Amino acid sequence: MLNFSDQIFEAIIVSVDYNNGTCSISPIDSSSSSVINEVPLPHWAGNGTAGMFYGIKTGTRVSAVFTSAKSRDVTVIVGIIPKPNLYPNLFSKRTPEDLPNSIYPYPDINEGDLVFRGERGAEIALQNDGDVLLTSVNGGGAYLKRNQAKTA
């Protein structure tokens, strides 16, 4: 039987198969160059067809776990590890020559907010007060207040 500490580990996504909903991961602490194949993509989807689906990129750091206490046959990703230097306060301390212009900081969020952002910066923000913001990378979009709508 595996100990709990032997079941959960940090890994890097080394390849993604979007058509089959799987990826391959390489454990970070492994002394060998082992790769675990056919790991389900970490979508938030339940029993039906609704959910939040994410086109995860190769090179993403994840937390993964072996789901059986007896073997390492089934592996799932339980979390995505964010890049600390993309949080707004740390990002603003970097100089423009440090970053490509296609890199954006993580959004400013408050308790209860939920923000969905695409690779190029378009966002859907569901705010704790019930407002909804839809924005494009160029700043245009719509602001849906609980009882009225505005567009920019």
mmCIF file of C-alpha atoms in Angstrom:
data_model
loop_
_atom_site.group_PDB
_atom_site.id
_atom_site.type_symbol
_atom_site.label_atom_id
_atom_site.label_comp_id
_atom_site.label_asym_id
_atom_site.label_seq_id
_atom_site.Cartn_x
_atom_site.Cartn_y
_atom_site.Cartn_z
ATOM 1 C CA MET A 1 0.000 0.000 0.000
ATOM 2 C CA LEU A 2 1.282 3.486 -0.906
ATOM 3 C CA ASN A 3 1.662 6.155 1.784
ATOM 4 C CA PHE A 4 -0.267 9.382 1.190
ATOM 5 C CA SER A 5 2.995 11.249 0.592
ATOM 6 C CA ASP A 6 3.783 8.735 -2.169
ATOM 7 C CA GLN A 7 0.418 9.348 -3.846
ATOM 8 C CA ILE A 8 0.469 13.127 -4.363
ATOM 9 C CA PHE A 9 3.204 14.837 -6.373
ATOM 10 C CA GLU A 10 4.111 17.859 -8.471
ATOM 11 C CA ALA A 11 4.560 17.397 -12.221
ATOM 12 C CA ILE A 12 5.004 19.226 -15.520
ATOM 13 C CA ILE A 13 2.689 18.658 -18.479
ATOM 14 C CA VAL A 14 4.905 17.427 -21.324
ATOM 15 C CA SER A 15 2.266 16.792 -24.021
ATOM 16 C CA VAL A 16 -1.463 17.302 -24.529
ATOM 17 C CA ASP A 17 -3.985 15.370 -26.643
ATOM 18 C CA TYR A 18 -7.049 17.637 -26.757
ATOM 19 C CA ASN A 19 -9.001 15.236 -29.010
ATOM 20 C CA ASN A 20 -8.833 12.427 -26.457
ATOM 21 C CA GLY A 21 -8.904 14.651 -23.354
ATOM 22 C CA THR A 22 -5.587 13.403 -21.990
ATOM 23 C CA CYS A 23 -2.063 14.582 -21.349
ATOM 24 C CA SER A 24 1.309 13.206 -20.352
ATOM 25 C CA ILE A 25 3.042 14.458 -17.219
ATOM 26 C CA SER A 26 6.543 14.164 -15.839
ATOM 27 C CA PRO A 27 6.909 14.131 -12.032
ATOM 28 C CA ILE A 28 9.268 16.902 -10.879
ATOM 29 C CA ASP A 29 10.841 15.032 -7.983
ATOM 30 C CA SER A 30 11.473 11.884 -9.981
ATOM 31 C CA SER A 31 15.111 10.928 -10.275
ATOM 32 C CA SER A 32 14.352 9.233 -13.585
ATOM 33 C CA SER A 33 12.956 10.761 -16.734
ATOM 34 C CA SER A 34 9.620 9.004 -16.191
ATOM 35 C CA VAL A 35 6.488 10.130 -18.004
ATOM 36 C CA ILE A 36 2.943 9.190 -17.010
ATOM 37 C CA ASN A 37 0.670 8.934 -20.067
ATOM 38 C CA GLU A 38 -3.098 9.153 -20.569
ATOM 39 C CA VAL A 39 -3.774 11.415 -17.591
ATOM 40 C CA PRO A 40 -7.252 13.016 -17.928
ATOM 41 C CA LEU A 41 -7.192 16.764 -18.617
ATOM 42 C CA PRO A 42 -8.155 18.821 -15.541
ATOM 43 C CA HIS A 43 -11.530 20.102 -16.716
ATOM 44 C CA TRP A 44 -14.231 21.019 -14.243
ATOM 45 C CA ALA A 45 -17.008 18.903 -15.687
ATOM 46 C CA GLY A 46 -19.480 16.741 -13.909
ATOM 47 C CA ASN A 47 -21.800 13.956 -14.902
ATOM 48 C CA GLY A 48 -23.490 15.964 -17.688
ATOM 49 C CA THR A 49 -22.082 17.962 -20.583
ATOM 50 C CA ALA A 50 -21.701 21.301 -18.769
ATOM 51 C CA GLY A 51 -18.453 22.432 -17.238
ATOM 52 C CA MET A 52 -15.429 24.673 -17.536
ATOM 53 C CA PHE A 53 -12.962 23.448 -20.140
ATOM 54 C CA TYR A 54 -9.410 24.691 -20.323
ATOM 55 C CA GLY A 55 -6.904 24.262 -23.153
ATOM 56 C CA ILE A 56 -4.003 23.603 -20.796
ATOM 57 C CA LYS A 57 -0.526 24.228 -22.201
ATOM 58 C CA THR A 58 2.580 22.070 -22.299
ATOM 59 C CA GLY A 59 4.944 23.210 -19.533
ATOM 60 C CA THR A 60 2.179 23.900 -16.990
ATOM 61 C CA ARG A 61 3.020 22.848 -13.413
ATOM 62 C CA VAL A 62 0.338 20.709 -11.777
ATOM 63 C CA SER A 63 -0.417 18.768 -8.607
ATOM 64 C CA ALA A 64 -1.302 15.172 -9.407
ATOM 65 C CA VAL A 65 -2.325 12.149 -7.399
ATOM 66 C CA PHE A 66 -2.420 8.395 -7.863
ATOM 67 C CA THR A 67 -6.057 7.484 -7.141
ATOM 68 C CA SER A 68 -5.401 3.945 -5.927
ATOM 69 C CA ALA A 69 -3.699 3.281 -2.616
ATOM 70 C CA LYS A 70 -2.415 -0.013 -4.027
ATOM 71 C CA SER A 71 -0.903 0.957 -7.363
ATOM 72 C CA ARG A 72 0.043 3.832 -9.646
ATOM 73 C CA ASP A 73 -2.298 2.762 -12.456
ATOM 74 C CA VAL A 74 -4.677 5.742 -12.394
ATOM 75 C CA THR A 75 -3.401 9.318 -12.132
ATOM 76 C CA VAL A 76 -5.444 12.528 -12.058
ATOM 77 C CA ILE A 77 -4.509 16.191 -11.939
ATOM 78 C CA VAL A 78 -6.024 17.833 -8.858
ATOM 79 C CA GLY A 79 -4.690 21.355 -9.281
ATOM 80 C CA ILE A 80 -2.796 23.764 -11.492
ATOM 81 C CA ILE A 81 0.099 25.564 -9.819
ATOM 82 C CA PRO A 82 0.069 29.264 -10.747
ATOM 83 C CA LYS A 83 3.158 31.285 -11.586
ATOM 84 C CA PRO A 84 3.737 33.584 -8.590
ATOM 85 C CA ASN A 85 5.384 36.291 -10.694
ATOM 86 C CA LEU A 86 2.142 36.864 -12.637
ATOM 87 C CA TYR A 87 0.137 38.088 -9.643
ATOM 88 C CA PRO A 88 -0.519 41.840 -10.009
ATOM 89 C CA ASN A 89 1.770 43.169 -7.233
ATOM 90 C CA LEU A 90 4.778 41.101 -8.325
ATOM 91 C CA PHE A 91 4.109 41.613 -12.036
ATOM 92 C CA SER A 92 4.133 45.419 -11.703
ATOM 93 C CA LYS A 93 7.673 45.270 -10.269
ATOM 94 C CA ARG A 94 9.046 43.731 -13.471
ATOM 95 C CA THR A 95 10.489 45.991 -16.117
ATOM 96 C CA PRO A 96 9.129 46.054 -19.692
ATOM 97 C CA GLU A 97 12.337 44.540 -21.030
ATOM 98 C CA ASP A 98 11.708 41.497 -18.786
ATOM 99 C CA LEU A 99 8.487 40.553 -20.547
ATOM 100 C CA PRO A 100 7.134 39.873 -23.980
ATOM 101 C CA ASN A 101 4.099 42.065 -24.716
ATOM 102 C CA SER A 102 1.915 38.943 -24.996
ATOM 103 C CA ILE A 103 2.229 38.257 -21.232
ATOM 104 C CA TYR A 104 -0.488 39.655 -18.973
ATOM 105 C CA PRO A 105 -0.603 39.653 -15.180
ATOM 106 C CA TYR A 106 -3.250 37.591 -13.461
ATOM 107 C CA PRO A 107 -6.437 39.622 -12.993
ATOM 108 C CA ASP A 108 -7.113 41.662 -9.862
ATOM 109 C CA ILE A 109 -9.682 39.656 -7.954
ATOM 110 C CA ASN A 110 -11.538 40.053 -4.697
ATOM 111 C CA GLU A 111 -13.240 37.507 -2.493
ATOM 112 C CA GLY A 112 -16.148 35.909 -4.339
ATOM 113 C CA ASP A 113 -15.037 37.062 -7.825
ATOM 114 C CA LEU A 114 -14.617 34.595 -10.676
ATOM 115 C CA VAL A 115 -12.617 35.534 -13.793
ATOM 116 C CA PHE A 116 -12.266 33.501 -16.986
ATOM 117 C CA ARG A 117 -9.476 34.684 -19.266
ATOM 118 C CA GLY A 118 -8.409 33.437 -22.670
ATOM 119 C CA GLU A 119 -4.811 33.179 -23.824
ATOM 120 C CA ARG A 120 -4.900 36.593 -25.530
ATOM 121 C CA GLY A 121 -6.470 38.506 -22.644
ATOM 122 C CA ALA A 122 -10.237 38.476 -23.332
ATOM 123 C CA GLU A 123 -12.122 38.114 -20.033
ATOM 124 C CA ILE A 124 -15.459 37.255 -18.532
ATOM 125 C CA ALA A 125 -15.583 38.478 -14.930
ATOM 126 C CA LEU A 126 -18.390 37.470 -12.571
ATOM 127 C CA GLN A 127 -18.144 39.847 -9.650
ATOM 128 C CA ASN A 128 -19.205 39.181 -6.096
ATOM 129 C CA ASP A 129 -21.749 42.031 -6.245
ATOM 130 C CA GLY A 130 -23.576 40.343 -9.160
ATOM 131 C CA ASP A 131 -22.112 42.462 -11.971
ATOM 132 C CA VAL A 132 -20.663 40.867 -15.116
ATOM 133 C CA LEU A 133 -17.805 42.315 -17.193
ATOM 134 C CA LEU A 134 -16.980 41.128 -20.706
ATOM 135 C CA THR A 135 -13.767 42.638 -22.053
ATOM 136 C CA SER A 136 -11.557 42.190 -25.083
ATOM 137 C CA VAL A 137 -7.788 42.548 -25.104
ATOM 138 C CA ASN A 138 -8.160 46.084 -26.534
ATOM 139 C CA GLY A 139 -10.370 47.196 -23.636
ATOM 140 C CA GLY A 140 -13.744 47.106 -25.416
ATOM 141 C CA GLY A 141 -16.577 45.100 -24.017
ATOM 142 C CA ALA A 142 -19.761 45.157 -21.998
ATOM 143 C CA TYR A 143 -20.542 45.842 -18.369
ATOM 144 C CA LEU A 144 -23.718 44.174 -17.135
ATOM 145 C CA LYS A 145 -24.871 45.674 -13.882
ATOM 146 C CA ARG A 146 -27.432 43.757 -11.871
ATOM 147 C CA ASN A 147 -30.244 45.929 -13.209
ATOM 148 C CA GLN A 148 -28.813 47.618 -16.338
ATOM 149 C CA ALA A 149 -26.291 47.086 -19.146
ATOM 150 C CA LYS A 150 -23.573 49.308 -20.607
ATOM 151 C CA THR A 151 -21.216 48.723 -23.531
ATOM 152 C CA ALA A 152 -17.859 50.291 -24.252
#
